[in-house]
Tab-separated table of C-alpha atoms in Angstrom:
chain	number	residue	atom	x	y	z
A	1	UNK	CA	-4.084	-33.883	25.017
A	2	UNK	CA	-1.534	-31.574	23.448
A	3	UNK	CA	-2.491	-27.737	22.593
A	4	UNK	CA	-1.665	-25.112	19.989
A	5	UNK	CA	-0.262	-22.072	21.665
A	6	UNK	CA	-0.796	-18.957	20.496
A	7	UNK	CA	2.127	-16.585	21.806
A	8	UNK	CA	-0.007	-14.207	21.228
A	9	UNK	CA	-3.225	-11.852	19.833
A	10	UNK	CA	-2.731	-10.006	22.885
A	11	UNK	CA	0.725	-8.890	23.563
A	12	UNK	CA	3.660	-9.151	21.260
A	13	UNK	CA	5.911	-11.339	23.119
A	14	UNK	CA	8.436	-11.886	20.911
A	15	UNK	CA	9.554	-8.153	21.046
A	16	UNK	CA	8.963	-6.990	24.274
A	17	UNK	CA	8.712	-10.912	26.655
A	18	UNK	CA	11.300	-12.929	25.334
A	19	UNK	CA	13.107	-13.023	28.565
A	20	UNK	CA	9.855	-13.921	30.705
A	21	UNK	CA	8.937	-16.221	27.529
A	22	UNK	CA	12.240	-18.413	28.101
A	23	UNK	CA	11.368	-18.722	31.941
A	24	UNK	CA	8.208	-19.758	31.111
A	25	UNK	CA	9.666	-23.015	28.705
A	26	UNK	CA	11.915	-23.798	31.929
A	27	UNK	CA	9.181	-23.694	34.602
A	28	UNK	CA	7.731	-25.638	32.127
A	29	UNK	CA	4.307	-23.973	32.274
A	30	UNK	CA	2.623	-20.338	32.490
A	31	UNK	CA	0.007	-18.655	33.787
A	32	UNK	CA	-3.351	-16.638	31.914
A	33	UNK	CA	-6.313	-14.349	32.923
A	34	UNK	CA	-9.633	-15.114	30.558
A	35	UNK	CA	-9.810	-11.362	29.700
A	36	UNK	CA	-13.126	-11.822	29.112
A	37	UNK	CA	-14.104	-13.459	32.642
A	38	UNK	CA	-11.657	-13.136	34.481
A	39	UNK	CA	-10.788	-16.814	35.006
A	40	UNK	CA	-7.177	-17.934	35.916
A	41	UNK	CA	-5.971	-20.892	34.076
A	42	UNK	CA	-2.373	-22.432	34.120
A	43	UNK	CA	-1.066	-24.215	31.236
A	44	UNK	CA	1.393	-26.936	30.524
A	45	UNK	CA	4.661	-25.506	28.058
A	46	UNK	CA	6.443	-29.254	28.226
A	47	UNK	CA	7.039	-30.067	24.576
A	48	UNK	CA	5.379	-33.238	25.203
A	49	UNK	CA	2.260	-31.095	25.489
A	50	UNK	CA	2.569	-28.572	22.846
A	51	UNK	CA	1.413	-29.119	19.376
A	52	UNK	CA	2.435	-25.991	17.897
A	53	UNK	CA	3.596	-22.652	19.040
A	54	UNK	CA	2.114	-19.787	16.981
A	55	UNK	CA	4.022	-16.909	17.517
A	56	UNK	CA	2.414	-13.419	16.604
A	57	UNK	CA	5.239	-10.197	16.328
A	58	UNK	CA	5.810	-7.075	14.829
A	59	UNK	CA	8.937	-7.234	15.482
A	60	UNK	CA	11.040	-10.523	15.517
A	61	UNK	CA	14.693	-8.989	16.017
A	62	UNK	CA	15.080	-9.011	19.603
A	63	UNK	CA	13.483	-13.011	19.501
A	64	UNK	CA	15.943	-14.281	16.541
A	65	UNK	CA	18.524	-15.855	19.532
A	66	UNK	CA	15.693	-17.463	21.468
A	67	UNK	CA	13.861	-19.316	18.542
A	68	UNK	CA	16.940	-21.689	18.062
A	69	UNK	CA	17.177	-22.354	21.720
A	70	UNK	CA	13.186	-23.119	21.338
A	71	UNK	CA	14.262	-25.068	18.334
A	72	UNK	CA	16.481	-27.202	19.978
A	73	UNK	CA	14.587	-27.814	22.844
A	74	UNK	CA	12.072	-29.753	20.688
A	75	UNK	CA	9.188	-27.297	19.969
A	76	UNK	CA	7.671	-26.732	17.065
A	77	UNK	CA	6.608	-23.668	15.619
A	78	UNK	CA	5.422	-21.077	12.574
A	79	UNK	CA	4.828	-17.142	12.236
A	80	UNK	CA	2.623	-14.214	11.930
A	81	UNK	CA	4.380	-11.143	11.215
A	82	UNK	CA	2.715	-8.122	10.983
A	83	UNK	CA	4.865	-5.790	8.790
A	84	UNK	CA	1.720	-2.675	7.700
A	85	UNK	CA	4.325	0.090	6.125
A	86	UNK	CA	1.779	2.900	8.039
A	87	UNK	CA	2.843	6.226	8.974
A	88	UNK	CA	4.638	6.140	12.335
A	89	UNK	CA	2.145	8.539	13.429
A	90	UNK	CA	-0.398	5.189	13.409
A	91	UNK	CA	2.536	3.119	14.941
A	92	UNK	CA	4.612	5.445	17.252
A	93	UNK	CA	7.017	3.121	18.401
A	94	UNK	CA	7.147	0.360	16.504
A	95	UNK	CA	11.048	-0.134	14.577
A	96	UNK	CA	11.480	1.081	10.958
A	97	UNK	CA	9.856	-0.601	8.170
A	98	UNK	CA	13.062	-1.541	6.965
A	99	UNK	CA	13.990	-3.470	10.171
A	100	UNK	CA	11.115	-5.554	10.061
A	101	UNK	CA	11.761	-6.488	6.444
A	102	UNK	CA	15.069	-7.444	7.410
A	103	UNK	CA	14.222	-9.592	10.127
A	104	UNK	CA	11.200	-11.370	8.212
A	105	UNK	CA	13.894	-12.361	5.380
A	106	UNK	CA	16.032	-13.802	8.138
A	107	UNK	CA	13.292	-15.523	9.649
A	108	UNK	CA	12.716	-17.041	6.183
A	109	UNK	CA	15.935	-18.272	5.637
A	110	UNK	CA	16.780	-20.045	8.762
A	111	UNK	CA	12.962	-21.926	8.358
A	112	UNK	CA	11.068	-21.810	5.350
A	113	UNK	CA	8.616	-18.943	3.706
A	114	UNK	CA	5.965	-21.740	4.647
A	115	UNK	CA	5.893	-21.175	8.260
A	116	UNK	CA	5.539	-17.403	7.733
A	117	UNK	CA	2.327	-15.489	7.136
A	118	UNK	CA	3.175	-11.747	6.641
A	119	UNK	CA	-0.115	-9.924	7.769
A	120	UNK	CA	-0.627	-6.491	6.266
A	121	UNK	CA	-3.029	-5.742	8.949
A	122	UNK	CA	-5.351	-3.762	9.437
A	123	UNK	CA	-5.837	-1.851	6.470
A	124	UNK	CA	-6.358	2.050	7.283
A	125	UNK	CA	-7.899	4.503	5.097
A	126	UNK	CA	-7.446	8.294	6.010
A	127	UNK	CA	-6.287	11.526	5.333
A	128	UNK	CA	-2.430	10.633	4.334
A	129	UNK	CA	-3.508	6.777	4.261
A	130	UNK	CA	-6.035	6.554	0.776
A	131	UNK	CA	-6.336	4.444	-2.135
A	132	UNK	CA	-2.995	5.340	-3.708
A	133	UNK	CA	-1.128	4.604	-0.837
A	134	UNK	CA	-1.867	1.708	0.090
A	135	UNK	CA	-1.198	0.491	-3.802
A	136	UNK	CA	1.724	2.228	-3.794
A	137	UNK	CA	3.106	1.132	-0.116
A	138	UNK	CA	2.052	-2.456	-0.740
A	139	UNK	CA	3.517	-3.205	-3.301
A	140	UNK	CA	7.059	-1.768	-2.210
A	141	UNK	CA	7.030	-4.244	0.780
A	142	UNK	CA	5.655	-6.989	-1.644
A	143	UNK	CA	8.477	-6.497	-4.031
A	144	UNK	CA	11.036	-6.879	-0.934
A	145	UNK	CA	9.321	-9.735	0.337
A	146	UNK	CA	9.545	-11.973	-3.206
A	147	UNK	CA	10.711	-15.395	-2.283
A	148	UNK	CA	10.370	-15.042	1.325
A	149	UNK	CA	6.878	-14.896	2.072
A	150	UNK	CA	3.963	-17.560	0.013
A	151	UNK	CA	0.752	-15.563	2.237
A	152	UNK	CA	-0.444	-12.222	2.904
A	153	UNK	CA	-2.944	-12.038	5.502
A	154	UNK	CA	-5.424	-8.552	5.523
A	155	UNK	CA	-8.339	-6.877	7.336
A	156	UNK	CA	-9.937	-3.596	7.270
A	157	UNK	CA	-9.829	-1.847	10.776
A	158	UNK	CA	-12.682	-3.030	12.891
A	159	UNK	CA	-14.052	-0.246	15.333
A	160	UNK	CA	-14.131	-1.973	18.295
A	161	UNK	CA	-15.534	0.297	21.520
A	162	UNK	CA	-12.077	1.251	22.590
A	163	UNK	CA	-10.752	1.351	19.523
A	164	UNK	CA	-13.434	4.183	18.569
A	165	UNK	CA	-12.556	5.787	21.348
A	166	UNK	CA	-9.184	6.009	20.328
A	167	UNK	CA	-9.259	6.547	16.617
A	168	UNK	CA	-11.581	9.698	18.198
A	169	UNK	CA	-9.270	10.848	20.496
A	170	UNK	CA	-6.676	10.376	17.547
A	171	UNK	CA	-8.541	12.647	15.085
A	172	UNK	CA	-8.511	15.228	17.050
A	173	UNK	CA	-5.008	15.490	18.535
A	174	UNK	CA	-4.003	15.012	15.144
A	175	UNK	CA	-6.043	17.042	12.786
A	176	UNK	CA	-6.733	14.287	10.553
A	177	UNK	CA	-9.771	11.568	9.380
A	178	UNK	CA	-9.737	8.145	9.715
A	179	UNK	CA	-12.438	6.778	7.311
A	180	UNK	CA	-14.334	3.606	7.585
A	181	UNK	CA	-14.413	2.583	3.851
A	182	UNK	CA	-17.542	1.438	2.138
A	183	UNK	CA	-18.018	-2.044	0.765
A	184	UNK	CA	-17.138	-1.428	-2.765
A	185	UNK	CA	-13.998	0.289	-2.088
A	186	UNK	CA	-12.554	-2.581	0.238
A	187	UNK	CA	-13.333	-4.663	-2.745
A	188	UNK	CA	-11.942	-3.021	-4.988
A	189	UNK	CA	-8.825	-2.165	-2.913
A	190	UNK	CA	-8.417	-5.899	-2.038
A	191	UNK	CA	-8.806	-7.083	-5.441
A	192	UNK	CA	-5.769	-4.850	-6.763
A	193	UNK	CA	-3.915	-5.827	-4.148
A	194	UNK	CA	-4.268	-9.409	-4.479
A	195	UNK	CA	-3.231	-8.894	-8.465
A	196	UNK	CA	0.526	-6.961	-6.930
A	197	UNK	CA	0.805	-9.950	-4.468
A	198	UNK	CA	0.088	-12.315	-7.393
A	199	UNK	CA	3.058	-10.767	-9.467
A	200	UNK	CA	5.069	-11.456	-6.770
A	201	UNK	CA	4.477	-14.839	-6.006
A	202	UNK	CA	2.101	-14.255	-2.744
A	203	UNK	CA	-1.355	-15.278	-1.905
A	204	UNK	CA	-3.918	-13.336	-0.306
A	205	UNK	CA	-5.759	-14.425	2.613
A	206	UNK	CA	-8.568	-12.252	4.328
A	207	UNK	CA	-9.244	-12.256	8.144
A	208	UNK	CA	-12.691	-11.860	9.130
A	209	UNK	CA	-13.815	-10.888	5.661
A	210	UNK	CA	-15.457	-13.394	3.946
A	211	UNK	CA	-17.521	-10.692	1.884
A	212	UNK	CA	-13.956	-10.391	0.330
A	213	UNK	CA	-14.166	-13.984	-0.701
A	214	UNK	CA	-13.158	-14.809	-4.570
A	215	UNK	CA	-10.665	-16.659	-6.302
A	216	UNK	CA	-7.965	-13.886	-6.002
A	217	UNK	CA	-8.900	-13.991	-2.379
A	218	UNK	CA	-8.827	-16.906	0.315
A	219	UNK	CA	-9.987	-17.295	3.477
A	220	UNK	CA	-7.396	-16.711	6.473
A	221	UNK	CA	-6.819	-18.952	9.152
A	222	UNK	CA	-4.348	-16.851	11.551
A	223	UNK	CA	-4.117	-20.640	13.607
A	224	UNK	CA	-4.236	-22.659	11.323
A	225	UNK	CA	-4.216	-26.423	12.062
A	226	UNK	CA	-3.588	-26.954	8.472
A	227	UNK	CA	-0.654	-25.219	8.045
A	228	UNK	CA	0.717	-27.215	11.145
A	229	UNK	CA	-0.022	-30.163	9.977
A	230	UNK	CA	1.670	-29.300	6.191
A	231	UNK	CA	4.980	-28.284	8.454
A	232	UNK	CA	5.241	-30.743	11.086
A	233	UNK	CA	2.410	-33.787	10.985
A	234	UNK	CA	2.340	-35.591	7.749
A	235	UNK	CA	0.162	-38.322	9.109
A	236	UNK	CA	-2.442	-35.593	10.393
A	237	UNK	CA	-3.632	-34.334	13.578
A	238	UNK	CA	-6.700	-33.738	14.938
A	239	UNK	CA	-8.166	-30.189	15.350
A	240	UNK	CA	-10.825	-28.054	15.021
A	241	UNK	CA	-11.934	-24.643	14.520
A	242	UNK	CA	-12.819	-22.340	17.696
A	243	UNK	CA	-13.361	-18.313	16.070
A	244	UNK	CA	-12.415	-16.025	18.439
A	245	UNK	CA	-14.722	-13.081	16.375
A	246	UNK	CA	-17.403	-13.259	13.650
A	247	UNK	CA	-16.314	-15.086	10.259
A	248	UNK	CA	-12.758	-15.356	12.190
A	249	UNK	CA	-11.692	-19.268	11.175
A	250	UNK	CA	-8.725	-19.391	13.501
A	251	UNK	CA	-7.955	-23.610	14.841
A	252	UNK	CA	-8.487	-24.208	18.361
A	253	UNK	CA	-5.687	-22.781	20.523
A	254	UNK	CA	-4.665	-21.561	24.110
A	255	UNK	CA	-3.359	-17.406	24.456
A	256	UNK	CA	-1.287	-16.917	27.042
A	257	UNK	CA	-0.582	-13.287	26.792
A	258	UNK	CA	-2.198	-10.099	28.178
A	259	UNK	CA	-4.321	-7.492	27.650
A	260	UNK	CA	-2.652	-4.001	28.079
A	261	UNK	CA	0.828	-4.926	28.173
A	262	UNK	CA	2.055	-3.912	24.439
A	263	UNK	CA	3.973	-0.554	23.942
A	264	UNK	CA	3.947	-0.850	20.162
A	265	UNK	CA	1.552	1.932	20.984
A	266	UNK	CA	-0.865	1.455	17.701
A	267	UNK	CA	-3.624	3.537	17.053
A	268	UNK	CA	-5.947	0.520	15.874
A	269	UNK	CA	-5.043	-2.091	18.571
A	270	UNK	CA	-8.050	-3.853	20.399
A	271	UNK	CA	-6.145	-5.214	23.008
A	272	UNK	CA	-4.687	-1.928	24.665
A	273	UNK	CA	-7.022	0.633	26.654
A	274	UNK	CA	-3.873	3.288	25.809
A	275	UNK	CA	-0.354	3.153	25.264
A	276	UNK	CA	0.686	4.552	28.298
A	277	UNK	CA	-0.902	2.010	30.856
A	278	UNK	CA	0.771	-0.835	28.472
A	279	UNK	CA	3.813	1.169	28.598
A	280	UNK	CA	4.281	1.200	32.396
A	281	UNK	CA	3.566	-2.711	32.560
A	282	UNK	CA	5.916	-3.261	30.196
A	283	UNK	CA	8.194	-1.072	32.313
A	284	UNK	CA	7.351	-2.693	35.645
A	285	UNK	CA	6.593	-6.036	34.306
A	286	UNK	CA	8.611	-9.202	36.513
A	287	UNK	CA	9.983	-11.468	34.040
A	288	UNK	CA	10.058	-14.477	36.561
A	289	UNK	CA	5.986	-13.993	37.364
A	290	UNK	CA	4.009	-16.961	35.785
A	291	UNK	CA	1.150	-14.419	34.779
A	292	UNK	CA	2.802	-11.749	32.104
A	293	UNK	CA	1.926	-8.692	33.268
A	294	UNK	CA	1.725	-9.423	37.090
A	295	UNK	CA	3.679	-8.952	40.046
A	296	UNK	CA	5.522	-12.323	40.994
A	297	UNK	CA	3.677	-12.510	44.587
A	298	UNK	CA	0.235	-12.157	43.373
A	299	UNK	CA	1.172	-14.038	40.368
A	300	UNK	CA	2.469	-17.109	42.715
A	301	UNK	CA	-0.480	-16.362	44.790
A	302	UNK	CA	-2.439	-17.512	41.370
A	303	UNK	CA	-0.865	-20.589	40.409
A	304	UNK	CA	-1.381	-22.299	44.514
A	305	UNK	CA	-5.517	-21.260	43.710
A	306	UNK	CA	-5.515	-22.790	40.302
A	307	UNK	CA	-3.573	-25.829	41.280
A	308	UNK	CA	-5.967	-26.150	44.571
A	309	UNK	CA	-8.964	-25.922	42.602
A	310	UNK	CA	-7.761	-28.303	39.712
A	311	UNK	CA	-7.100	-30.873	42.586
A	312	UNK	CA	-10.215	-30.298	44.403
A	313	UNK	CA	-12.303	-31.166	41.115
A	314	UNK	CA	-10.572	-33.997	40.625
A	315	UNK	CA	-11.896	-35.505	43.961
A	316	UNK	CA	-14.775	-34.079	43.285
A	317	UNK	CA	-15.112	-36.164	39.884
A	318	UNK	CA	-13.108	-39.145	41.349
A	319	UNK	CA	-16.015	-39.704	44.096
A	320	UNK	CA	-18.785	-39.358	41.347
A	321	UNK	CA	-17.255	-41.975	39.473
A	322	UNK	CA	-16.791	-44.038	42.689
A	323	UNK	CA	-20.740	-43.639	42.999
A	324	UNK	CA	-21.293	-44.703	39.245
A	325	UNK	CA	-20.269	-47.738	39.868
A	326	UNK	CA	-21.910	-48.420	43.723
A	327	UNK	CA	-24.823	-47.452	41.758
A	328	UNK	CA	-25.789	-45.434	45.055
A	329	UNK	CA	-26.347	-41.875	46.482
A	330	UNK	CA	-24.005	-39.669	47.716
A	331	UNK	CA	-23.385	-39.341	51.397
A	332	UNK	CA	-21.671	-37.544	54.092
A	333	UNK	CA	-20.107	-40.871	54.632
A	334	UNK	CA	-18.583	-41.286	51.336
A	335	UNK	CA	-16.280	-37.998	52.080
A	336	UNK	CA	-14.968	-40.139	55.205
């Protein structure tokens, strides 16, 4: 059965992997740690198996080159790009505004504004990020992005336990408040900015916030089996829905990236302890390992236990079928 890829919620590949990425497609597979359990799993990157890559960026520049070769080689794919306008103090080294703009526009003309969703995400309110700015700051990008874009994807900044910790740390090296904005100001903020992305031919989707729900307002689907089928299966597909978070309504879908690994170096990100540990695996990281983030050896050391174990449960499920249909116990004799 063929899977939907997502390339990825916890690295941005595209800007900082595309080398590694490109090995991956000729190996013809790659590796992934559950970050949750620790689990390895290895997954197949053929374009026979592949439904649809879903690649997640803030920065698609460096990844322009690669997508035709990906194009060519059969694969189909769409976009999330995250363009937020913040302060780079919230960002520190993430390229110019005006970079990313250019690059989205690009992006839309060599494929369509369909297989784009620009996500202005996550919202932050603070000290020298209120109300006025982000009217002000969203609509300037929205005005650019006329014609190129048809969805807006937005959330409010969830507080995860690390990324307290950091918005804490934050505060204080900074001299500055991050505030976590009631319910009637997120509703009223969303609202106004759904009316500027109306004017400029845009549709707002909201991630994780269905208390944001109206008919200004949709519900997002950051994987989105719909949108996969609108681009590249006419006749339908089948797929369901598998949330990674509460009220998320994301399609089921494989990540093969890793925690820790981004040097974007946002203040809000869930999927980075701190910038500088995912700045020295980024440094140190072996494009030619099948686990991103890993050394080669250990990462090779990986994909001999995964492939042992996948082989040993298949003789494991081969003899209980044998015994299905003897209709008889198990034995040591049936493993000679």
């Amino acid at each position: 059965m063929t899977k939907i890829i997502s390339i990825s919620r916890r690295t941005d590949i595209p800007a900082f992997y595309g080398d590694w990425f490109m090995n991956r497609l000729k190996e013809g597979f790659a590796g992934y740690v559950n970050p949750f359990g620790g689990q390895k799993y290895i997954l197949s990157l053929k374009p026979e198996d592949v439904t649809c890559f879903v690649f997640w960026s803030k920065n698609y520049t460096p990844f322009l080159d690669k997508l035709r070769i990906i194009a060519n080689m059969g694969y189909k794919f769409y976009f999330n790009y995250t363009i937020t306008g913040l302060p780079n103090i919230f960002e520190c080294n993430l390229v110019k505004k005006e970079i990313s703009i250019d690059s989205l526009k690009k992006l839309s003309s060599l494929y369509t504004p369909k297989h784009i969703n620009w996500r202005y995400d996550p919202i932050i309110i603070s000290d020298i990020t209120d109300y006025d700015f982000h009217i002000k700051n969203f609509e300037n990008i929205a005005k650019e992005l006329e014609g190129y874009v048809e969805r807006c994807y937005f959330s409010y900044a969830i507080q995860y336990g690390k990324v307290k910790r950091n918005f804490e740390k934050f505060e204080h090296e900074n001299c500055l408040k991050i505030i976590d904005p009631d319910k009637d100001l997120r509703i009223k903020l969303a609202n106004n900015l759904a009316d500027i992305a109306e004017r400029y031919g845009i549709k707002m989707l909201t991630c994780c916030g269905d208390y944001l729900l109206s008919h200004k307002i949709s519900k997002a689907h950051c994987v989105d089996g719909q949108i996969i089928e609108e681009l590249f299966y006419k006749n339908g597909f089948e797929f369901g829905e598998k949330p990674t978070r509460k009220e998320c309504g994301c399609t089921d879908s494989a990540d093969i990236g890793t925690y820790d690994t981004c040097p974007h170096g946002c203040i809000y990100c869930y999927a980075n302890i701190n910038k500088k540990i995912a700045e020295n695996r980024q440094q140190s990281h072996d494009k030619n390992a099948a686990f991103l983030g890993y050394a080669k050896e250990e990462s090779d050391k990986w994909v001999e236990d995964v492939k042992l174990a996948e082989m040993e449960k298949r003789m494991e499920n081969g003899n209980e079928s044998k015994n299905k249909k003897r209709g008889t116990k198990m034995t040591l004799f049936d493993y000679e």
